Coordinates of C-alpha atoms and ligand atoms in Angstrom, one line a residue:
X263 CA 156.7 -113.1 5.0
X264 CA 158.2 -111.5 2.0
X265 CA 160.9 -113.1 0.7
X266 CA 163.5 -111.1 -1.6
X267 CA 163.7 -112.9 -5.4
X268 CA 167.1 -112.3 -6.5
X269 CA 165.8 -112.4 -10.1
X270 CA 164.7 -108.4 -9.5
X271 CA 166.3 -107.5 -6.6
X272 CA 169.8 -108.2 -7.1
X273 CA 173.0 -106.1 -7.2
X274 CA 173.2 -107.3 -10.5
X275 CA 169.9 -105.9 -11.8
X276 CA 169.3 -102.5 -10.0
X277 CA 171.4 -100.5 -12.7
X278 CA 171.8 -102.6 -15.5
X279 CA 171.6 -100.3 -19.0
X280 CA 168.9 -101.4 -21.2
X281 CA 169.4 -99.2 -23.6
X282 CA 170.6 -102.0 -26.2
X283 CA 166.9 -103.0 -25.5
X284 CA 164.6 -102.3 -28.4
X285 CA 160.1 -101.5 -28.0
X286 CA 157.5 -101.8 -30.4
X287 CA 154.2 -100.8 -31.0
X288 CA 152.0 -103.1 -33.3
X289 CA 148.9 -101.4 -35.2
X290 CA 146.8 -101.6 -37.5
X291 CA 143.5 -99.3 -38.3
X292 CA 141.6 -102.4 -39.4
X293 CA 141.9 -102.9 -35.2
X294 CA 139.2 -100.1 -35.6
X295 CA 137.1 -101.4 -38.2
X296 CA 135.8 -103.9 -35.4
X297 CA 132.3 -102.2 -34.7
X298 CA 130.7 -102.5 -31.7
X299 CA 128.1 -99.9 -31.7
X300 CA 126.9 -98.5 -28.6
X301 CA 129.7 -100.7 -26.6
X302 CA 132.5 -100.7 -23.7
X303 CA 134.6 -102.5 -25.9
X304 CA 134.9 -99.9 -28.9
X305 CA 137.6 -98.9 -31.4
X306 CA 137.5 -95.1 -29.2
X307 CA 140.0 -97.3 -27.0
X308 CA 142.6 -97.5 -29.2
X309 CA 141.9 -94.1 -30.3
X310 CA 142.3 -93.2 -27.4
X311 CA 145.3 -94.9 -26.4
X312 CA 147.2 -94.1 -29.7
X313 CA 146.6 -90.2 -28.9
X314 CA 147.9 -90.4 -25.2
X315 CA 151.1 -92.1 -26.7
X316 CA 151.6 -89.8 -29.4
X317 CA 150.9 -86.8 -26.9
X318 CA 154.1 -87.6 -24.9
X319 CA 157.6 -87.9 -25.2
X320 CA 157.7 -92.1 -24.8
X321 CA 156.2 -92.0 -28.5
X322 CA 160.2 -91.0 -29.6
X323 CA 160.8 -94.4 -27.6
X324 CA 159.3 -96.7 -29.7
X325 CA 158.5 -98.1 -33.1
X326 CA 155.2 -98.1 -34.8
X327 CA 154.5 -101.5 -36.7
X328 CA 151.9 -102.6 -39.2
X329 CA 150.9 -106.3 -38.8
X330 CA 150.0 -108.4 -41.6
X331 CA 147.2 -110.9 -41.5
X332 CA 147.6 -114.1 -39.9
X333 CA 146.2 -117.5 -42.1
X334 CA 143.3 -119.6 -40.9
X335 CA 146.5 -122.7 -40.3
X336 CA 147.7 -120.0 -37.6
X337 CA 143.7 -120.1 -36.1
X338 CA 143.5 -123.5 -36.1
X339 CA 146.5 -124.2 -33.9
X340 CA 143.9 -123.1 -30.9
X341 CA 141.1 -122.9 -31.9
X342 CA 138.0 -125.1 -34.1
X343 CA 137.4 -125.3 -37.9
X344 CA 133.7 -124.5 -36.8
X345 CA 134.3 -122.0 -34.5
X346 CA 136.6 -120.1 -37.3
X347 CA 133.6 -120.7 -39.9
X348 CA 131.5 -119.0 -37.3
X349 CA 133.8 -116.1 -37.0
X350 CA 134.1 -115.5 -41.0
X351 CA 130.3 -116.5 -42.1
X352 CA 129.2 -114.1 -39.7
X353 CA 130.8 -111.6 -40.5
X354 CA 129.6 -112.0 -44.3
X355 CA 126.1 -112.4 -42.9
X356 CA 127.0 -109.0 -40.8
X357 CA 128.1 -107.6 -44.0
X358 CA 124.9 -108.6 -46.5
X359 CA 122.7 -107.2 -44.0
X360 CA 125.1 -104.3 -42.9
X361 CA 124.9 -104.5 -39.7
X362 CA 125.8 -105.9 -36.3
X363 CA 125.2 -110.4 -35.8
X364 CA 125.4 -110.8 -32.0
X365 CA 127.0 -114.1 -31.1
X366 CA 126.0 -114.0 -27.6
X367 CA 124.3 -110.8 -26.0
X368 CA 128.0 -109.3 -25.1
X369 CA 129.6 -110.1 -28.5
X370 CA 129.2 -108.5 -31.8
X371 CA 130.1 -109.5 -35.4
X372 CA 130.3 -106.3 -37.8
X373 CA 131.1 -106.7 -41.6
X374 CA 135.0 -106.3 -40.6
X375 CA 135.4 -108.0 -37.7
X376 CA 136.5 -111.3 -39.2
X377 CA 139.8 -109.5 -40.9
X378 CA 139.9 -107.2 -37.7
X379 CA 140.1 -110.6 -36.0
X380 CA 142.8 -112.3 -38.1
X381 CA 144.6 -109.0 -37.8
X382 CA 144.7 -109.2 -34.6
X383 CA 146.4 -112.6 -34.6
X384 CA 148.8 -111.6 -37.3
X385 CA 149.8 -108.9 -34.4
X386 CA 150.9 -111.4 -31.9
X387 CA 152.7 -113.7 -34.6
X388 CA 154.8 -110.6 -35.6
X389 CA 155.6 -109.6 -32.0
X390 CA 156.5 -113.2 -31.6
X391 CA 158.7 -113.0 -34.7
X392 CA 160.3 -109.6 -34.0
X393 CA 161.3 -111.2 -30.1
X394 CA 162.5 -114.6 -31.5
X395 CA 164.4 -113.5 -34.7
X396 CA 164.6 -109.8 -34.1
X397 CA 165.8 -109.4 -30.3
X398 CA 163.6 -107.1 -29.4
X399 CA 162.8 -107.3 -25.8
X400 CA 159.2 -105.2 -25.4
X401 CA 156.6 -105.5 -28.0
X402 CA 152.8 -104.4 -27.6
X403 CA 150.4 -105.0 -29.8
X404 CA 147.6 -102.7 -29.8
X405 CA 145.4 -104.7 -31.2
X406 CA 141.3 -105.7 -30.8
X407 CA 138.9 -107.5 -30.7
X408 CA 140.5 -108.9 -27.5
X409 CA 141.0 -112.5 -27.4
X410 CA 141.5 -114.0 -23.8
X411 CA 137.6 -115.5 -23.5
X412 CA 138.0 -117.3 -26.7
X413 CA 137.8 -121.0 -26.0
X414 CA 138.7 -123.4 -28.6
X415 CA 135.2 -123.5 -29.8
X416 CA 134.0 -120.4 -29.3
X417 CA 133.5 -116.8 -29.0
X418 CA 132.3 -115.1 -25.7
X419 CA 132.9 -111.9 -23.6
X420 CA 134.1 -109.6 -27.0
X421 CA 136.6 -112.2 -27.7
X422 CA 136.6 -113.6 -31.1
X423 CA 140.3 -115.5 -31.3
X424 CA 142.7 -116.0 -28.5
X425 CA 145.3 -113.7 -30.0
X426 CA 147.7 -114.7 -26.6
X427 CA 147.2 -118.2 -27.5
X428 CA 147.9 -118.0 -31.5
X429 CA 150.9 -116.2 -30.3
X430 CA 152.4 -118.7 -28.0
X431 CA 151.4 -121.5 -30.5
X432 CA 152.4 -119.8 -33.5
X433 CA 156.2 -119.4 -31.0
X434 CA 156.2 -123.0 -30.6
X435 CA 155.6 -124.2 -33.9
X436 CA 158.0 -121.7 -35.7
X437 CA 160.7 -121.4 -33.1
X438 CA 160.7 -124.7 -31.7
X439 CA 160.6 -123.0 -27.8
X440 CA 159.4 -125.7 -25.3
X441 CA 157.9 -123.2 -22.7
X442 CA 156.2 -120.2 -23.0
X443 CA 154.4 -118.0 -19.5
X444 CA 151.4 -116.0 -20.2
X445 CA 150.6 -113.6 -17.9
X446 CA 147.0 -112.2 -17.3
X447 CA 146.6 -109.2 -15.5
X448 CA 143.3 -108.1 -16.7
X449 CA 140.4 -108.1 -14.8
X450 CA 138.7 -110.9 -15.7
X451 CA 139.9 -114.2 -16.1
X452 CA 141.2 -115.7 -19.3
X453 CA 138.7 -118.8 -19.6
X454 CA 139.6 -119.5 -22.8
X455 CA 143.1 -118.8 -22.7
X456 CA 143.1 -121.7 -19.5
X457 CA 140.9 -124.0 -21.3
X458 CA 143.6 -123.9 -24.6
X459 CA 146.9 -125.1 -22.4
X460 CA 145.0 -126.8 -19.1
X461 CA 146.4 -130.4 -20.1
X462 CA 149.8 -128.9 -21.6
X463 CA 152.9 -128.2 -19.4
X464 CA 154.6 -126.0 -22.5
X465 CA 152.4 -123.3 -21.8
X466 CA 152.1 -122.3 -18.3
X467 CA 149.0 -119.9 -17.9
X468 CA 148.9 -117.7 -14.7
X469 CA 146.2 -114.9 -13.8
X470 CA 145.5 -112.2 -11.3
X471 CA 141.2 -111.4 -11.4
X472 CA 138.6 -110.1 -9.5
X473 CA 136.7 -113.1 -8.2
X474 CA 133.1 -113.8 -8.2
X475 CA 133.1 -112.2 -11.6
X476 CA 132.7 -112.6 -15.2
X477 CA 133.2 -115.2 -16.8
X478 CA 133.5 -117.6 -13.0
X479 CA 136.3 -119.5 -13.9
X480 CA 140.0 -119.1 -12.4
X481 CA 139.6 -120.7 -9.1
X482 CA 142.2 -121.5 -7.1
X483 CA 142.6 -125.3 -6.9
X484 CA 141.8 -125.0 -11.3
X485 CA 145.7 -125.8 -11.9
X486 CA 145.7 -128.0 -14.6
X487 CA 145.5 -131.8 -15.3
X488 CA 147.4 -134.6 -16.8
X489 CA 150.8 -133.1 -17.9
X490 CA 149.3 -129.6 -17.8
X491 CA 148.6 -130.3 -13.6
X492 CA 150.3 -127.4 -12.1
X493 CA 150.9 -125.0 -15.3
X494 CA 147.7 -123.5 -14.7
X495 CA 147.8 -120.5 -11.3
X496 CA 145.0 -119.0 -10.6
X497 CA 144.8 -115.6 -8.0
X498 CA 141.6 -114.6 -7.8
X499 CA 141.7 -111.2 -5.5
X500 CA 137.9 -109.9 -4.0
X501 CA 136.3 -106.9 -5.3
X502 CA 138.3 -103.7 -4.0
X503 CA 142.1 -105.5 -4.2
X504 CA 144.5 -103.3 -5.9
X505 CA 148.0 -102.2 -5.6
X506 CA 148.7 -104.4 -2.8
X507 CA 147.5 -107.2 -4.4
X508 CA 149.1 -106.9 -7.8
X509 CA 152.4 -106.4 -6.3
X510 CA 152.2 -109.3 -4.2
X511 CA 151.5 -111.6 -7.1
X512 CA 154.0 -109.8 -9.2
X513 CA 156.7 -110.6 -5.9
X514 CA 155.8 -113.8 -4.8
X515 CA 153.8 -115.6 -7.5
X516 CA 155.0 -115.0 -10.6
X517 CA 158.7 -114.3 -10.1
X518 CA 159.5 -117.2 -8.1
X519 CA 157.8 -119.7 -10.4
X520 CA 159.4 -118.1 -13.6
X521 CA 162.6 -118.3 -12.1
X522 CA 161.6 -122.1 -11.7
X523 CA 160.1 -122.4 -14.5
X524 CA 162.5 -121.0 -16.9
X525 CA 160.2 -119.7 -19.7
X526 CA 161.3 -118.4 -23.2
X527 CA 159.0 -116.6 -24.0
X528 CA 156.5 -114.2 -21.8
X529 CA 153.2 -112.9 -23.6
X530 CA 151.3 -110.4 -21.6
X531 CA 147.5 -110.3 -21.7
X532 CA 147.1 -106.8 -20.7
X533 CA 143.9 -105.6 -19.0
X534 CA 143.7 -102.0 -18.2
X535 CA 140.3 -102.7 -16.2
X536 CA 142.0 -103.3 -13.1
X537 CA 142.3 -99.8 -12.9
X538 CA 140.5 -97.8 -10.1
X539 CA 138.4 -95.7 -12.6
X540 CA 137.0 -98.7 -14.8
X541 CA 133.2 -98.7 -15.1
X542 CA 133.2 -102.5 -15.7
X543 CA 135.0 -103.9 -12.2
X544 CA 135.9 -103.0 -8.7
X545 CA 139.6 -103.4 -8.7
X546 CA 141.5 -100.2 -7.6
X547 CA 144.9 -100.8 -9.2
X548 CA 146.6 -97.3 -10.2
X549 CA 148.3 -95.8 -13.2
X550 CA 151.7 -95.7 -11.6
X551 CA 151.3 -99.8 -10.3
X552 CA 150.5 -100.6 -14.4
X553 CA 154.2 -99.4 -15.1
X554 CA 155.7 -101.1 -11.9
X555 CA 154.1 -104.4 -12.9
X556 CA 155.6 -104.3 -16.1
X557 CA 159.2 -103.3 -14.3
X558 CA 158.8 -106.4 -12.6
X559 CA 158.3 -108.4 -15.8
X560 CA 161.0 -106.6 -17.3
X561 CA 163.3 -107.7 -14.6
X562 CA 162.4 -111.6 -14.8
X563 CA 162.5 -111.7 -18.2
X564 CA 166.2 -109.7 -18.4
X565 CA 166.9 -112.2 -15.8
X566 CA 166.0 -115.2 -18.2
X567 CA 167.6 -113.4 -21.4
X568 CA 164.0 -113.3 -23.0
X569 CA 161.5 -111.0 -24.3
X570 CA 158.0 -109.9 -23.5
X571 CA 154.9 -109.5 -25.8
X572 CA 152.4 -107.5 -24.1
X573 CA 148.8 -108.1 -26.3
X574 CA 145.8 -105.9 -25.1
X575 CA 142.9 -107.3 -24.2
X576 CA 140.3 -105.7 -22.1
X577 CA 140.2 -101.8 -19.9
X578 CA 137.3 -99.6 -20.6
X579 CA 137.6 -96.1 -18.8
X580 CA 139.2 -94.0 -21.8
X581 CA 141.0 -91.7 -19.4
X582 CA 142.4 -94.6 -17.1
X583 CA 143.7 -96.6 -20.6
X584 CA 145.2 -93.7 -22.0
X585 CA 147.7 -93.0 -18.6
X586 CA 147.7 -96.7 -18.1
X587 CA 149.4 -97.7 -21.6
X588 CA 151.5 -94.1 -21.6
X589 CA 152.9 -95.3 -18.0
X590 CA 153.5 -98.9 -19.1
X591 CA 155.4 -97.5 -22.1
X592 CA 157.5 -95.5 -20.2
X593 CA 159.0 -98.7 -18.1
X594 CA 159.2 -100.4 -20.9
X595 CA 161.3 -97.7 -22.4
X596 CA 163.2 -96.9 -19.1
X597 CA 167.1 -97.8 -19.9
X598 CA 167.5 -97.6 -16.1
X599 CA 165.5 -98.0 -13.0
X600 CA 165.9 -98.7 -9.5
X601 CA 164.0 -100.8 -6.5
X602 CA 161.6 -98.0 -6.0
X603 CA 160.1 -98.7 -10.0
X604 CA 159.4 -102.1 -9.2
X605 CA 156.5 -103.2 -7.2
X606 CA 157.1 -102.6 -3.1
X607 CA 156.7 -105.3 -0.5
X608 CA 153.1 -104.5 0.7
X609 CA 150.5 -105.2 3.5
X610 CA 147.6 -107.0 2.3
X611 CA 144.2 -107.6 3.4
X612 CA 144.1 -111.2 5.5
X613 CA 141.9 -112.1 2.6
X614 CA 144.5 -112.0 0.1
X615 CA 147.2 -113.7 2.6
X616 CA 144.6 -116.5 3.3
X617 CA 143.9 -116.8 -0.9
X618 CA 147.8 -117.0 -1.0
X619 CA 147.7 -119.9 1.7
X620 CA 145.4 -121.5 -0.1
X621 CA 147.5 -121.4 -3.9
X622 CA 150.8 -122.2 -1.7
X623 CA 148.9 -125.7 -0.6
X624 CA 147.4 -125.9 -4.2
X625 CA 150.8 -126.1 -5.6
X626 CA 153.1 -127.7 -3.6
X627 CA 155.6 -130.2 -4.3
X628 CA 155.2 -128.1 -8.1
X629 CA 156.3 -124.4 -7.3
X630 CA 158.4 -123.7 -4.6
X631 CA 156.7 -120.2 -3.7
Ligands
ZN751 ZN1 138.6 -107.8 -18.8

């Protein structure tokens, strides 16, 4: 029932030395300058997160980056001309009346967000260029707004632009790469990212999310159409799924199809509000299983000679965030680590064996999983 992939199992992984491998950390205090007011998603969870990693010894790991602003060209590869207008005439009307526009009662619009927003973009294109060009293997941008809700046409759930999405555009029109694997491990589903690449087989989009929850998309049998049909995976886990779940997807979901798939490129959307002590969900995903979970991408993508950009999207219990991006900086630091760093084989609820049935069906004759 649980199948050993050689791509992070194998004698040749357990021991390799990754210390030629280089991590990044992109940010920027316009990320901050993004007001919320009295919010979940607030600039206190960067603060927060930039503290915890400066507290510890990981912060001699890594590089701190500045990102430079992205152009509207680098919008418009995913998203609207009106939905960008939106973004920046709101934030001028926001800023003549100094205060908050609310585009939809979860999503604010302060004076700054618009450059916050494009500098948030700009952080993904410069992880993409410091992979591509500059070989580094781990970059995370620490960047928000968050962009995974952000459809092509507009803003929802705190998103304002789908910094995931400009990134793996931005990759494929620069670099020329054919396939790129974004990876969603926050809570919620990435609507938007989904709706960006559902007919397009050059960017396979996968998600792990609590299901039955916002925004209501990310069903199972949604897996794409025309020459997108099976580059869309959906694993929606109930309410209550944690460690046992992730590591199952991380096992037998991802790692299998990447292996098939071949990406070269992986962009994390990183959602610390999986996490056990989140006030938003009711996933119970632990500090320690955040760092395993990157392990395991570490190991496909050093299988596939690739790098990983991890971009931050949601996560909104300070004191789970803080431990959660410590820990995932750590493993993406590690120069060595063995079997018992990555995810374990586990026993999960019948639940998420019959939800795994279900994908299996969903996709076959497309993934061998
Ligand atoms: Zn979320």
């Amino acid at each position: 029932m649980y199948p050993d992939h050689d791509c992070f199992e194998g004698p040749d992984f357990v021991g390799i030395d990754f210390s030629k491998h280089k991590t990044a950390v992109i940010f920027h205090d316009d990320f901050l300058q993004h007001k919320t007011g009295n919010h979940p998603e607030s600039p206190q969870r960067l603060v927060v997160m930039k503290s915890a990693i400066e507290a510890h010894d990981v912060n001699e790991q890594v590089e701190w980056i500045e990102p430079g602003l992205c152009e509207e060209e680098d919008i418009n590869r995913c998203h609207t001309r009106a939905h960008l207008e939106t973004i920046k005439r709101t934030a001028e009307k926001a800023s003549a009346e100094n205060s908050l526009v609310w585009l939809d009662p979860d999503t604010p619009i302060s004076p700054d967000s618009y450059r916050a927003a494009r500098r948030a973009v700009g952080a993904s294109m410069m992880g993409v260029d410091m992979i591509l060009r500059d070989n580094y293997q781990n970059i995370w941008a620490l960047c928000r707004p968050p962009g995974h809700h952000a459809t092509p046409e507009r803003a929802m759930g705190f998103c304002l632009f789908n910094n995931a999405a400009c990134g793996a555009e931005y990759a494929r029109a620069k670099y020329g790469i054919d396939r790129v694997m974004i990876i969603d491990y926050d809570l919620h589903h990435g609507n938007g990212t989904q709706d960006i690449f559902y007919n397009d087989s050059g960017v396979l989009y996968t998600s792990i999310h609590q299901s039955y929850h916002y925004p209501g998309t990310g069903h199972i049998d949604e897996i794409g159409s025309g020459d997108g049909r099976g580059f869309t995976v959906n694993f929606p886990v109930l309410a209550q799924s944690g460690d046992n779940e992730f590591a199952l997807y991380a096992r037998e979901i991802i790692a299998p199809i990447a292996t098939q798939y071949k990406p070269q490129l992986l962009i994390a959307s990183v959602g610390f509000d999986a996490h056990a002590l989140d006030p938003l969900g009711y996933l119970q995903v632990s500090t320690q299983m955040f760092g395993k979970f990157v392990t395991l991408l570490r190991s496909i993508a050093t299988e596939l000679g690739i790098g990983i950009l991890f971009t931050l999207e949601g996560g909104y219990s300070l004191e789970a965030q803080g431990e959660a991006i410590v820990q995932s900086l750590v493993m993406s630091t590690k120069n060595r680590f063995d079997t018992g760093d990555l995810p374990a084989p586990n026993r999960p609820s019948p639940g998420t064996l019959a939800a795994q049935d279900r994908l299996d069906k969903a996709l076959k004759g497309i993934w061998n999983l």
